[in-house]
PDB file of C-alpha atoms and ligand atoms in Angstrom:
ATOM      1  CA  UNK A1440      59.661-119.950 -59.522  1.00 93.00           C
ATOM      2  CA  UNK A1441      56.470-121.999 -59.891  1.00 98.00           C
ATOM      3  CA  UNK A1442      56.309-123.358 -63.448  1.00 98.00           C
ATOM      4  CA  UNK A1443      53.014-123.313 -65.320  1.00 98.00           C
ATOM      5  CA  UNK A1444      51.787-123.957 -68.845  1.00 98.00           C
ATOM      6  CA  UNK A1445      52.228-120.207 -69.436  1.00 98.00           C
ATOM      7  CA  UNK A1446      55.801-119.962 -68.094  1.00 98.00           C
ATOM      8  CA  UNK A1447      56.879-122.883 -70.307  1.00 98.00           C
ATOM      9  CA  UNK A1448      55.258-121.250 -73.354  1.00 98.00           C
ATOM     10  CA  UNK A1449      57.063-117.982 -72.492  1.00 98.00           C
ATOM     11  CA  UNK A1450      60.372-119.882 -72.317  1.00 98.00           C
ATOM     12  CA  UNK A1451      59.886-121.034 -75.908  1.00 98.00           C
ATOM     13  CA  UNK A1452      58.997-117.516 -77.014  1.00 98.00           C
ATOM     14  CA  UNK A1453      62.127-116.121 -75.271  1.00 98.00           C
ATOM     15  CA  UNK A1454      64.364-118.848 -76.733  1.00 98.00           C
ATOM     16  CA  UNK A1455      65.091-120.328 -73.269  1.00 98.00           C
ATOM     17  CA  UNK A1456      65.506-124.107 -73.176  1.00 98.00           C
ATOM     18  CA  UNK A1457      63.187-126.209 -71.015  1.00 98.00           C
ATOM     19  CA  UNK A1458      64.655-129.032 -68.888  1.00 98.00           C
ATOM     20  CA  UNK A1459      62.493-132.032 -68.064  1.00 98.00           C
ATOM     21  CA  UNK A1460      63.453-135.223 -66.227  1.00 98.00           C
ATOM     22  CA  UNK A1461      61.427-138.223 -65.213  1.00 98.00           C
ATOM     23  CA  UNK A1462      60.833-138.985 -61.530  1.00 98.00           C
ATOM     24  CA  UNK A1463      58.651-141.588 -59.890  1.00 98.00           C
ATOM     25  CA  UNK A1464      58.855-140.953 -56.152  1.00 98.00           C
ATOM     26  CA  UNK A1465      58.806-138.210 -53.505  1.00 98.00           C
ATOM     27  CA  UNK A1466      62.488-137.935 -52.569  1.00 98.00           C
ATOM     28  CA  UNK A1467      63.789-137.952 -56.156  1.00 98.00           C
ATOM     29  CA  UNK A1468      61.184-135.371 -57.201  1.00 98.00           C
ATOM     30  CA  UNK A1469      62.193-133.180 -54.230  1.00 98.00           C
ATOM     31  CA  UNK A1470      65.892-133.347 -55.183  1.00 98.00           C
ATOM     32  CA  UNK A1471      65.192-132.465 -58.821  1.00 98.00           C
ATOM     33  CA  UNK A1472      62.805-129.694 -57.799  1.00 98.00           C
ATOM     34  CA  UNK A1473      65.427-128.233 -55.437  1.00 98.00           C
ATOM     35  CA  UNK A1474      67.935-128.351 -58.319  1.00 98.00           C
ATOM     36  CA  UNK A1475      65.501-126.147 -60.271  1.00 98.00           C
ATOM     37  CA  UNK A1476      64.223-128.547 -62.935  1.00 98.00           C
ATOM     38  CA  UNK A1477      61.434-126.872 -64.920  1.00 98.00           C
ATOM     39  CA  UNK A1478      59.185-129.875 -65.378  1.00 98.00           C
ATOM     40  CA  UNK A1479      59.007-133.466 -64.119  1.00 99.00           C
ATOM     41  CA  UNK A1480      57.501-136.306 -66.118  1.00 98.00           C
ATOM     42  CA  UNK A1481      56.069-139.271 -64.244  1.00 98.00           C
ATOM     43  CA  UNK A1482      56.648-141.430 -67.297  1.00 98.00           C
ATOM     44  CA  UNK A1483      55.133-144.835 -67.878  1.00 98.00           C
ATOM     45  CA  UNK A1484      58.820-145.761 -68.320  1.00 97.00           C
ATOM     46  CA  UNK A1485      58.383-146.502 -64.607  1.00 98.00           C
ATOM     47  CA  UNK A1486      57.138-149.902 -65.794  1.00 97.00           C
ATOM     48  CA  UNK A1487      60.671-150.676 -66.957  1.00 94.00           C
ATOM     49  CA  UNK A1488      62.980-148.717 -64.636  1.00 95.00           C
ATOM     50  CA  UNK A1489      60.969-149.022 -61.397  1.00 97.00           C
ATOM     51  CA  UNK A1490      58.877-152.166 -61.814  1.00 97.00           C
ATOM     52  CA  UNK A1491      61.163-154.310 -63.985  1.00 95.00           C
ATOM     53  CA  UNK A1492      58.773-154.990 -66.884  1.00 96.00           C
ATOM     54  CA  UNK A1493      60.227-155.437 -70.382  1.00 92.00           C
ATOM     55  CA  UNK A1494      58.055-152.659 -71.838  1.00 93.00           C
ATOM     56  CA  UNK A1495      55.572-149.988 -70.748  1.00 96.00           C
ATOM     57  CA  UNK A1496      52.571-152.070 -71.881  1.00 96.00           C
ATOM     58  CA  UNK A1497      51.655-153.618 -68.475  1.00 97.00           C
ATOM     59  CA  UNK A1498      51.550-150.252 -66.637  1.00 98.00           C
ATOM     60  CA  UNK A1499      48.116-149.368 -65.183  1.00 98.00           C
ATOM     61  CA  UNK A1500      46.335-146.119 -64.347  1.00 98.00           C
ATOM     62  CA  UNK A1501      46.647-147.086 -60.662  1.00 98.00           C
ATOM     63  CA  UNK A1502      50.452-147.441 -61.044  1.00 98.00           C
ATOM     64  CA  UNK A1503      50.583-143.947 -62.550  1.00 98.00           C
ATOM     65  CA  UNK A1504      48.431-142.483 -59.787  1.00 98.00           C
ATOM     66  CA  UNK A1505      50.476-144.147 -57.016  1.00 98.00           C
ATOM     67  CA  UNK A1506      53.773-142.744 -58.350  1.00 98.00           C
ATOM     68  CA  UNK A1507      52.305-139.478 -59.648  1.00 98.00           C
ATOM     69  CA  UNK A1508      50.891-138.465 -56.267  1.00 99.00           C
ATOM     70  CA  UNK A1509      54.274-139.119 -54.601  1.00 98.00           C
ATOM     71  CA  UNK A1510      56.070-136.944 -57.165  1.00 99.00           C
ATOM     72  CA  UNK A1511      53.565-134.095 -56.783  1.00 98.00           C
ATOM     73  CA  UNK A1512      54.181-134.132 -52.995  1.00 98.00           C
ATOM     74  CA  UNK A1513      57.913-133.623 -53.680  1.00 98.00           C
ATOM     75  CA  UNK A1514      57.700-131.004 -56.439  1.00 98.00           C
ATOM     76  CA  UNK A1515      57.043-127.490 -55.182  1.00 98.00           C
ATOM     77  CA  UNK A1516      57.945-125.521 -58.327  1.00 98.00           C
ATOM     78  CA  UNK A1517      58.343-127.961 -61.207  1.00 98.00           C
ATOM     79  CA  UNK A1518      55.323-128.584 -63.419  1.00 98.00           C
ATOM     80  CA  UNK A1519      54.400-132.261 -63.032  1.00 99.00           C
ATOM     81  CA  UNK A1520      53.132-134.223 -66.047  1.00 99.00           C
ATOM     82  CA  UNK A1521      51.777-137.762 -65.582  1.00 98.00           C
ATOM     83  CA  UNK A1522      51.718-140.271 -68.431  1.00 98.00           C
ATOM     84  CA  UNK A1523      48.469-141.948 -69.466  1.00 98.00           C
ATOM     85  CA  UNK A1524      49.354-145.650 -69.759  1.00 98.00           C
ATOM     86  CA  UNK A1525      48.593-148.105 -72.562  1.00 98.00           C
ATOM     87  CA  UNK A1526      44.846-148.540 -73.272  1.00 97.00           C
ATOM     88  CA  UNK A1527      43.772-145.832 -70.838  1.00 98.00           C
ATOM     89  CA  UNK A1528      42.897-143.482 -73.753  1.00 98.00           C
ATOM     90  CA  UNK A1529      43.174-145.410 -77.046  1.00 97.00           C
ATOM     91  CA  UNK A1530      39.880-147.259 -76.421  1.00 97.00           C
ATOM     92  CA  UNK A1531      37.574-144.197 -76.602  1.00 98.00           C
ATOM     93  CA  UNK A1532      37.318-140.458 -76.065  1.00 98.00           C
ATOM     94  CA  UNK A1533      35.148-141.181 -73.004  1.00 98.00           C
ATOM     95  CA  UNK A1534      37.790-143.470 -71.439  1.00 98.00           C
ATOM     96  CA  UNK A1535      40.450-140.843 -72.168  1.00 98.00           C
ATOM     97  CA  UNK A1536      38.584-138.078 -70.306  1.00 98.00           C
ATOM     98  CA  UNK A1537      37.642-140.331 -67.367  1.00 98.00           C
ATOM     99  CA  UNK A1538      41.201-141.638 -66.933  1.00 98.00           C
ATOM    100  CA  UNK A1539      42.815-138.210 -67.412  1.00 98.00           C
ATOM    101  CA  UNK A1540      40.358-136.878 -64.810  1.00 98.00           C
ATOM    102  CA  UNK A1541      41.230-139.647 -62.338  1.00 98.00           C
ATOM    103  CA  UNK A1542      44.944-138.968 -62.804  1.00 98.00           C
ATOM    104  CA  UNK A1543      44.444-135.241 -62.199  1.00 98.00           C
ATOM    105  CA  UNK A1544      42.137-135.652 -59.194  1.00 98.00           C
ATOM    106  CA  UNK A1545      44.138-138.384 -57.475  1.00 98.00           C
ATOM    107  CA  UNK A1546      47.687-137.075 -58.093  1.00 98.00           C
ATOM    108  CA  UNK A1547      47.367-133.282 -58.091  1.00 98.00           C
ATOM    109  CA  UNK A1548      49.499-133.112 -61.273  1.00 98.00           C
ATOM    110  CA  UNK A1549      49.182-130.187 -63.705  1.00 98.00           C
ATOM    111  CA  UNK A1550      49.010-132.139 -66.965  1.00 98.00           C
ATOM    112  CA  UNK A1551      48.790-135.556 -68.579  1.00 98.00           C
ATOM    113  CA  UNK A1552      50.778-136.925 -71.508  1.00 98.00           C
ATOM    114  CA  UNK A1553      49.586-139.363 -74.133  1.00 98.00           C
ATOM    115  CA  UNK A1554      51.222-140.970 -77.146  1.00 98.00           C
ATOM    116  CA  UNK A1555      50.157-140.686 -80.774  1.00 97.00           C
ATOM    117  CA  UNK A1556      49.402-138.234 -83.597  1.00 97.00           C
ATOM    118  CA  UNK A1557      46.223-137.666 -85.623  1.00 97.00           C
ATOM    119  CA  UNK A1558      44.569-140.839 -84.285  1.00 97.00           C
ATOM    120  CA  UNK A1559      44.472-139.451 -80.725  1.00 98.00           C
ATOM    121  CA  UNK A1560      43.491-135.865 -81.607  1.00 98.00           C
ATOM    122  CA  UNK A1561      39.814-136.435 -80.637  1.00 98.00           C
ATOM    123  CA  UNK A1562      41.069-137.592 -77.207  1.00 98.00           C
ATOM    124  CA  UNK A1563      43.404-134.573 -76.863  1.00 98.00           C
ATOM    125  CA  UNK A1564      40.569-132.185 -77.786  1.00 98.00           C
ATOM    126  CA  UNK A1565      38.163-133.736 -75.285  1.00 98.00           C
ATOM    127  CA  UNK A1566      40.690-133.799 -72.424  1.00 98.00           C
ATOM    128  CA  UNK A1567      41.656-130.157 -73.097  1.00 98.00           C
ATOM    129  CA  UNK A1568      37.921-129.242 -73.170  1.00 98.00           C
ATOM    130  CA  UNK A1569      37.706-130.765 -69.688  1.00 98.00           C
ATOM    131  CA  UNK A1570      40.351-128.159 -68.652  1.00 98.00           C
ATOM    132  CA  UNK A1571      43.175-130.680 -68.372  1.00 98.00           C
ATOM    133  CA  UNK A1572      46.424-129.576 -70.044  1.00 98.00           C
ATOM    134  CA  UNK A1573      47.839-132.207 -72.415  1.00 99.00           C
ATOM    135  CA  UNK A1574      51.389-132.981 -73.534  1.00 98.00           C
ATOM    136  CA  UNK A1575      51.469-134.965 -76.792  1.00 98.00           C
ATOM    137  CA  UNK A1576      54.172-137.516 -77.661  1.00 98.00           C
ATOM    138  CA  UNK A1577      55.061-138.408 -81.263  1.00 97.00           C
ATOM    139  CA  UNK A1578      57.916-140.122 -83.106  1.00 96.00           C
ATOM    140  CA  UNK A1579      58.904-143.316 -81.321  1.00 95.00           C
ATOM    141  CA  UNK A1580      55.983-143.969 -79.009  1.00 93.00           C
ATOM    142  CA  UNK A1581      57.004-146.866 -76.723  1.00 91.00           C
ATOM    143  CA  UNK A1582      53.412-148.047 -76.126  1.00 93.00           C
ATOM    144  CA  UNK A1583      53.366-148.977 -79.844  1.00 91.00           C
ATOM    145  CA  UNK A1584      56.664-150.888 -79.685  1.00 85.00           C
ATOM    146  CA  UNK A1585      54.968-154.093 -80.839  1.00 86.00           C
ATOM    147  CA  UNK A1586      53.419-152.313 -83.846  1.00 85.00           C
ATOM    148  CA  UNK A1587      56.756-150.623 -84.715  1.00 84.00           C
ATOM    149  CA  UNK A1588      58.631-153.920 -84.402  1.00 81.00           C
ATOM    150  CA  UNK A1589      61.168-152.492 -81.931  1.00 80.00           C
ATOM    151  CA  UNK A1590      62.625-149.217 -80.650  1.00 82.00           C
ATOM    152  CA  UNK A1591      63.547-147.502 -83.950  1.00 86.00           C
ATOM    153  CA  UNK A1592      64.255-143.936 -85.114  1.00 89.00           C
ATOM    154  CA  UNK A1593      61.127-142.484 -86.773  1.00 89.00           C
ATOM    155  CA  UNK A1594      60.624-140.090 -89.693  1.00 93.00           C
ATOM    156  CA  UNK A1595      63.685-141.032 -91.747  1.00 94.00           C
ATOM    157  CA  UNK A1596      62.048-141.207 -95.205  1.00 96.00           C
ATOM    158  CA  UNK A1597      60.406-138.236 -96.962  1.00 97.00           C
ATOM    159  CA  UNK A1598      56.971-139.822 -96.496  1.00 97.00           C
ATOM    160  CA  UNK A1599      57.547-140.628 -92.815  1.00 96.00           C
ATOM    161  CA  UNK A1600      59.014-137.164 -92.170  1.00 97.00           C
ATOM    162  CA  UNK A1601      55.954-135.497 -93.765  1.00 98.00           C
ATOM    163  CA  UNK A1602      53.662-137.656 -91.618  1.00 97.00           C
ATOM    164  CA  UNK A1603      55.548-136.629 -88.491  1.00 97.00           C
ATOM    165  CA  UNK A1604      55.250-132.928 -89.369  1.00 98.00           C
ATOM    166  CA  UNK A1605      51.502-133.438 -89.953  1.00 98.00           C
ATOM    167  CA  UNK A1606      51.202-135.257 -86.627  1.00 98.00           C
ATOM    168  CA  UNK A1607      52.969-132.400 -84.815  1.00 98.00           C
ATOM    169  CA  UNK A1608      50.693-129.782 -86.403  1.00 98.00           C
ATOM    170  CA  UNK A1609      47.621-131.916 -85.659  1.00 98.00           C
ATOM    171  CA  UNK A1610      48.341-132.371 -81.932  1.00 98.00           C
ATOM    172  CA  UNK A1611      49.053-128.631 -81.629  1.00 98.00           C
ATOM    173  CA  UNK A1612      45.741-127.841 -83.364  1.00 98.00           C
ATOM    174  CA  UNK A1613      43.961-130.323 -81.070  1.00 98.00           C
ATOM    175  CA  UNK A1614      45.107-128.256 -78.080  1.00 98.00           C
ATOM    176  CA  UNK A1615      48.287-129.909 -76.727  1.00 98.00           C
ATOM    177  CA  UNK A1616      50.417-127.296 -74.922  1.00 98.00           C
ATOM    178  CA  UNK A1617      53.705-129.153 -75.434  1.00 98.00           C
ATOM    179  CA  UNK A1618      54.889-132.119 -77.495  1.00 98.00           C
ATOM    180  CA  UNK A1619      57.576-134.735 -76.876  1.00 98.00           C
ATOM    181  CA  UNK A1620      59.544-135.771 -79.983  1.00 98.00           C
ATOM    182  CA  UNK A1621      61.196-139.142 -79.386  1.00 97.00           C
ATOM    183  CA  UNK A1622      63.875-140.680 -81.624  1.00 96.00           C
ATOM    184  CA  UNK A1623      63.453-138.233 -84.488  1.00 97.00           C
ATOM    185  CA  UNK A1624      66.372-137.130 -86.752  1.00 97.00           C
ATOM    186  CA  UNK A1625      67.791-133.867 -85.370  1.00 98.00           C
ATOM    187  CA  UNK A1626      67.186-131.741 -88.491  1.00 98.00           C
ATOM    188  CA  UNK A1627      63.553-132.883 -88.730  1.00 98.00           C
ATOM    189  CA  UNK A1628      62.976-132.170 -85.014  1.00 98.00           C
ATOM    190  CA  UNK A1629      64.465-128.686 -85.504  1.00 98.00           C
ATOM    191  CA  UNK A1630      62.129-128.057 -88.453  1.00 98.00           C
ATOM    192  CA  UNK A1631      59.098-129.213 -86.436  1.00 98.00           C
ATOM    193  CA  UNK A1632      60.169-127.025 -83.480  1.00 98.00           C
ATOM    194  CA  UNK A1633      60.315-123.993 -85.799  1.00 98.00           C
ATOM    195  CA  UNK A1634      56.876-124.732 -87.296  1.00 98.00           C
ATOM    196  CA  UNK A1635      55.090-125.188 -83.968  1.00 98.00           C
ATOM    197  CA  UNK A1636      54.012-122.420 -81.594  1.00 98.00           C
ATOM    198  CA  UNK A1637      54.045-124.800 -78.601  1.00 98.00           C
ATOM    199  CA  UNK A1638      57.324-126.064 -77.079  1.00 98.00           C
ATOM    200  CA  UNK A1639      58.869-129.314 -78.318  1.00 98.00           C
ATOM    201  CA  UNK A1640      60.698-131.530 -75.836  1.00 98.00           C
ATOM    202  CA  UNK A1641      63.240-133.845 -77.426  1.00 98.00           C
ATOM    203  CA  UNK A1642      64.533-137.245 -76.402  1.00 98.00           C
ATOM    204  CA  UNK A1643      66.895-138.563 -79.038  1.00 97.00           C
ATOM    205  CA  UNK A1644      65.809-135.635 -81.217  1.00 98.00           C
ATOM    206  CA  UNK A1645      68.828-133.301 -81.127  1.00 98.00           C
ATOM    207  CA  UNK A1646      69.509-129.858 -79.713  1.00 98.00           C
ATOM    208  CA  UNK A1647      67.103-127.994 -82.005  1.00 98.00           C
ATOM    209  CA  UNK A1648      64.104-128.826 -79.775  1.00 98.00           C
ATOM    210  CA  UNK A1649      62.793-126.264 -77.278  1.00 98.00           C
ATOM    211  CA  UNK A1650      63.700-128.545 -74.381  1.00 98.00           C
ATOM    212  CA  UNK A1651      65.029-131.958 -73.471  1.00 98.00           C
ATOM    213  CA  UNK A1652      63.848-134.904 -71.391  1.00 98.00           C
ATOM    214  CA  UNK A1653      65.738-137.953 -70.144  1.00 98.00           C
ATOM    215  CA  UNK A1654      64.804-140.883 -67.951  1.00 97.00           C
ATOM    216  CA  UNK A1655      66.722-140.143 -64.761  1.00 97.00           C
ATOM    217  CA  UNK A1656      68.025-143.692 -64.265  1.00 96.00           C
ATOM    218  CA  UNK A1657      69.581-143.394 -67.750  1.00 96.00           C
ATOM    219  CA  UNK A1658      71.279-140.033 -67.151  1.00 97.00           C
ATOM    220  CA  UNK A1659      72.554-141.118 -63.707  1.00 97.00           C
ATOM    221  CA  UNK A1660      73.708-144.557 -64.961  1.00 96.00           C
ATOM    222  CA  UNK A1661      71.411-146.467 -62.603  1.00 95.00           C
ATOM    223  CA  UNK A1662      69.738-148.743 -65.167  1.00 88.00           C
ATOM    224  CA  UNK A1663      71.964-151.159 -67.036  1.00 81.00           C
ATOM    225  CA  UNK A1664      69.367-153.274 -68.895  1.00 77.00           C
ATOM    226  CA  UNK A1665      69.449-151.072 -72.014  1.00 77.00           C
ATOM    227  CA  UNK A1666      71.154-147.726 -72.755  1.00 83.00           C
ATOM    228  CA  UNK A1667      69.899-145.949 -75.895  1.00 88.00           C
ATOM    229  CA  UNK A1668      72.389-144.078 -78.135  1.00 92.00           C
ATOM    230  CA  UNK A1669      70.851-140.698 -77.200  1.00 95.00           C
ATOM    231  CA  UNK A1670      71.566-141.064 -73.487  1.00 96.00           C
ATOM    232  CA  UNK A1671      74.392-139.118 -71.857  1.00 97.00           C
ATOM    233  CA  UNK A1672      75.388-140.351 -68.414  1.00 96.00           C
ATOM    234  CA  UNK A1673      75.891-137.189 -66.342  1.00 97.00           C
ATOM    235  CA  UNK A1674      77.030-139.098 -63.245  1.00 97.00           C
ATOM    236  CA  UNK A1675      77.871-142.689 -62.300  1.00 96.00           C
ATOM    237  CA  UNK A1676      75.324-142.903 -59.492  1.00 97.00           C
ATOM    238  CA  UNK A1677      74.814-146.640 -60.014  1.00 96.00           C
ATOM    239  CA  UNK A1678      78.524-147.277 -59.342  1.00 97.00           C
ATOM    240  CA  UNK A1679      78.454-144.958 -56.298  1.00 98.00           C
ATOM    241  CA  UNK A1680      75.403-146.806 -54.913  1.00 98.00           C
ATOM    242  CA  UNK A1681      77.066-150.201 -55.329  1.00 98.00           C
ATOM    243  CA  UNK A1682      80.261-148.941 -53.652  1.00 98.00           C
ATOM    244  CA  UNK A1683      78.239-147.527 -50.739  1.00 98.00           C
ATOM    245  CA  UNK A1684      76.383-150.850 -50.298  1.00 98.00           C
ATOM    246  CA  UNK A1685      79.677-152.777 -50.311  1.00 98.00           C
ATOM    247  CA  UNK A1686      81.174-150.386 -47.734  1.00 98.00           C
ATOM    248  CA  UNK A1687      78.030-150.688 -45.568  1.00 98.00           C
ATOM    249  CA  UNK A1688      78.216-154.498 -45.666  1.00 98.00           C
ATOM    250  CA  UNK A1689      81.921-154.398 -44.755  1.00 98.00           C
ATOM    251  CA  UNK A1690      81.301-152.118 -41.758  1.00 98.00           C
ATOM    252  CA  UNK A1691      78.337-154.209 -40.564  1.00 98.00           C
ATOM    253  CA  UNK A1692      80.465-157.310 -40.904  1.00 98.00           C
ATOM    254  CA  UNK A1693      83.515-155.934 -39.045  1.00 98.00           C
ATOM    255  CA  UNK A1694      81.388-154.146 -36.400  1.00 98.00           C
ATOM    256  CA  UNK A1695      82.544-150.595 -37.213  1.00 98.00           C
ATOM    257  CA  UNK A1696      78.971-149.595 -38.055  1.00 98.00           C
ATOM    258  CA  UNK A1697      77.067-148.398 -36.112  1.00 98.00           C
ATOM    259  CA  UNK A1698      79.667-146.259 -34.300  1.00 97.00           C
ATOM    260  CA  UNK A1699      79.095-144.401 -30.999  1.00 96.00           C
ATOM    261  CA  UNK A1700      77.646-141.337 -32.755  1.00 97.00           C
ATOM    262  CA  UNK A1701      74.933-143.474 -34.357  1.00 97.00           C
ATOM    263  CA  UNK A1702      73.686-145.028 -31.108  1.00 97.00           C
ATOM    264  CA  UNK A1703      71.407-143.920 -28.237  1.00 97.00           C
ATOM    265  CA  UNK A1704      72.714-143.803 -24.647  1.00 96.00           C
ATOM    266  CA  UNK A1705      71.088-145.013 -21.443  1.00 97.00           C
ATOM    267  CA  UNK A1706      72.275-144.168 -17.909  1.00 97.00           C
ATOM    268  CA  UNK A1707      74.551-146.889 -16.379  1.00 96.00           C
ATOM    269  CA  UNK A1708      72.448-147.110 -13.161  1.00 97.00           C
ATOM    270  CA  UNK A1709      69.397-148.074 -15.263  1.00 97.00           C
ATOM    271  CA  UNK A1710      71.258-150.755 -17.202  1.00 96.00           C
ATOM    272  CA  UNK A1711      72.907-152.170 -14.049  1.00 96.00           C
ATOM    273  CA  UNK A1712      69.480-152.839 -12.514  1.00 96.00           C
ATOM    274  CA  UNK A1713      68.565-155.054 -15.452  1.00 96.00           C
ATOM    275  CA  UNK A1714      71.390-157.566 -14.814  1.00 93.00           C
TER     276      UNK A1714
HETATM  277  O1  KIV B2050      57.724-142.672 -70.168  1.00 89.39           O
HETATM  278  C1  KIV B2050      58.644-141.850 -70.342  1.00 89.39           C
HETATM  279  O2  KIV B2050      59.573-141.724 -69.546  1.00 89.39           O
HETATM  280  C2  KIV B2050      58.585-141.030 -71.537  1.00 89.39           C
HETATM  281  C3  KIV B2050      59.822-140.289 -71.918  1.00 89.39           C
HETATM  282  C4  KIV B2050      60.783-141.229 -72.497  1.00 89.39           C
HETATM  283  C5  KIV B2050      59.527-139.150 -72.803  1.00 89.39           C
HETATM  284  O3  KIV B2050      57.587-140.992 -72.194  1.00 89.39           O
END
């Protein structure tokens, strides 16, 4: 079934959980889409897991468009959300609309995501007014890692928890149709999910959210640089890949690959004339 902003909203209303995963290329998006994933996020996490940067800060709008368009080509039913990278919307409302518009026009995605609470509500309102659906992202917002002083759980004190609730209500009022809650204590995320009409998608925010998102390299154990506490590895794909590469090298080395079934034939009389 083709997922839309409306089907995801209905899932929340019916108490059905929404599954989201990141993807950054055509073949991965196609696999996840065939598995039935509801929504795919082309996260700016691609800066770390695909491009090898230490944070998401260096990621550009062009990077997001390049990967976003590939994912959209692979996703027939999943709703594709593309992240707006650092400084593509914080600078002004005008920049936010122009860059969100470029992402939509050049990728074919259904929505954009941006990080922040009250301070980005004017941007959310303007992008939504331009008929572009917006996913908000509050709690630990990795583009602000330098301001936070590291990747830390958010909303742990009464004051911080109140601010997070206010941020959630503000982005909903600004027109976001969904909100990611990252690294938020589970009970607080559950409370926010109950207060909001729009779906919440948790990452490190417990099971009380309306849905969950993980970076796929984390959940398939393909990225060893850093594994956050909230990650569950659902398969050891990294190990399987390494074993396959070792086996390939062995068979190339001992001449057992390629075998007869992997090669193309030519008639003997043709070959004989070449000697
Ligand atoms: O960039 C990303 O992958 C994200 C998720 C961690 C929510 O924003």
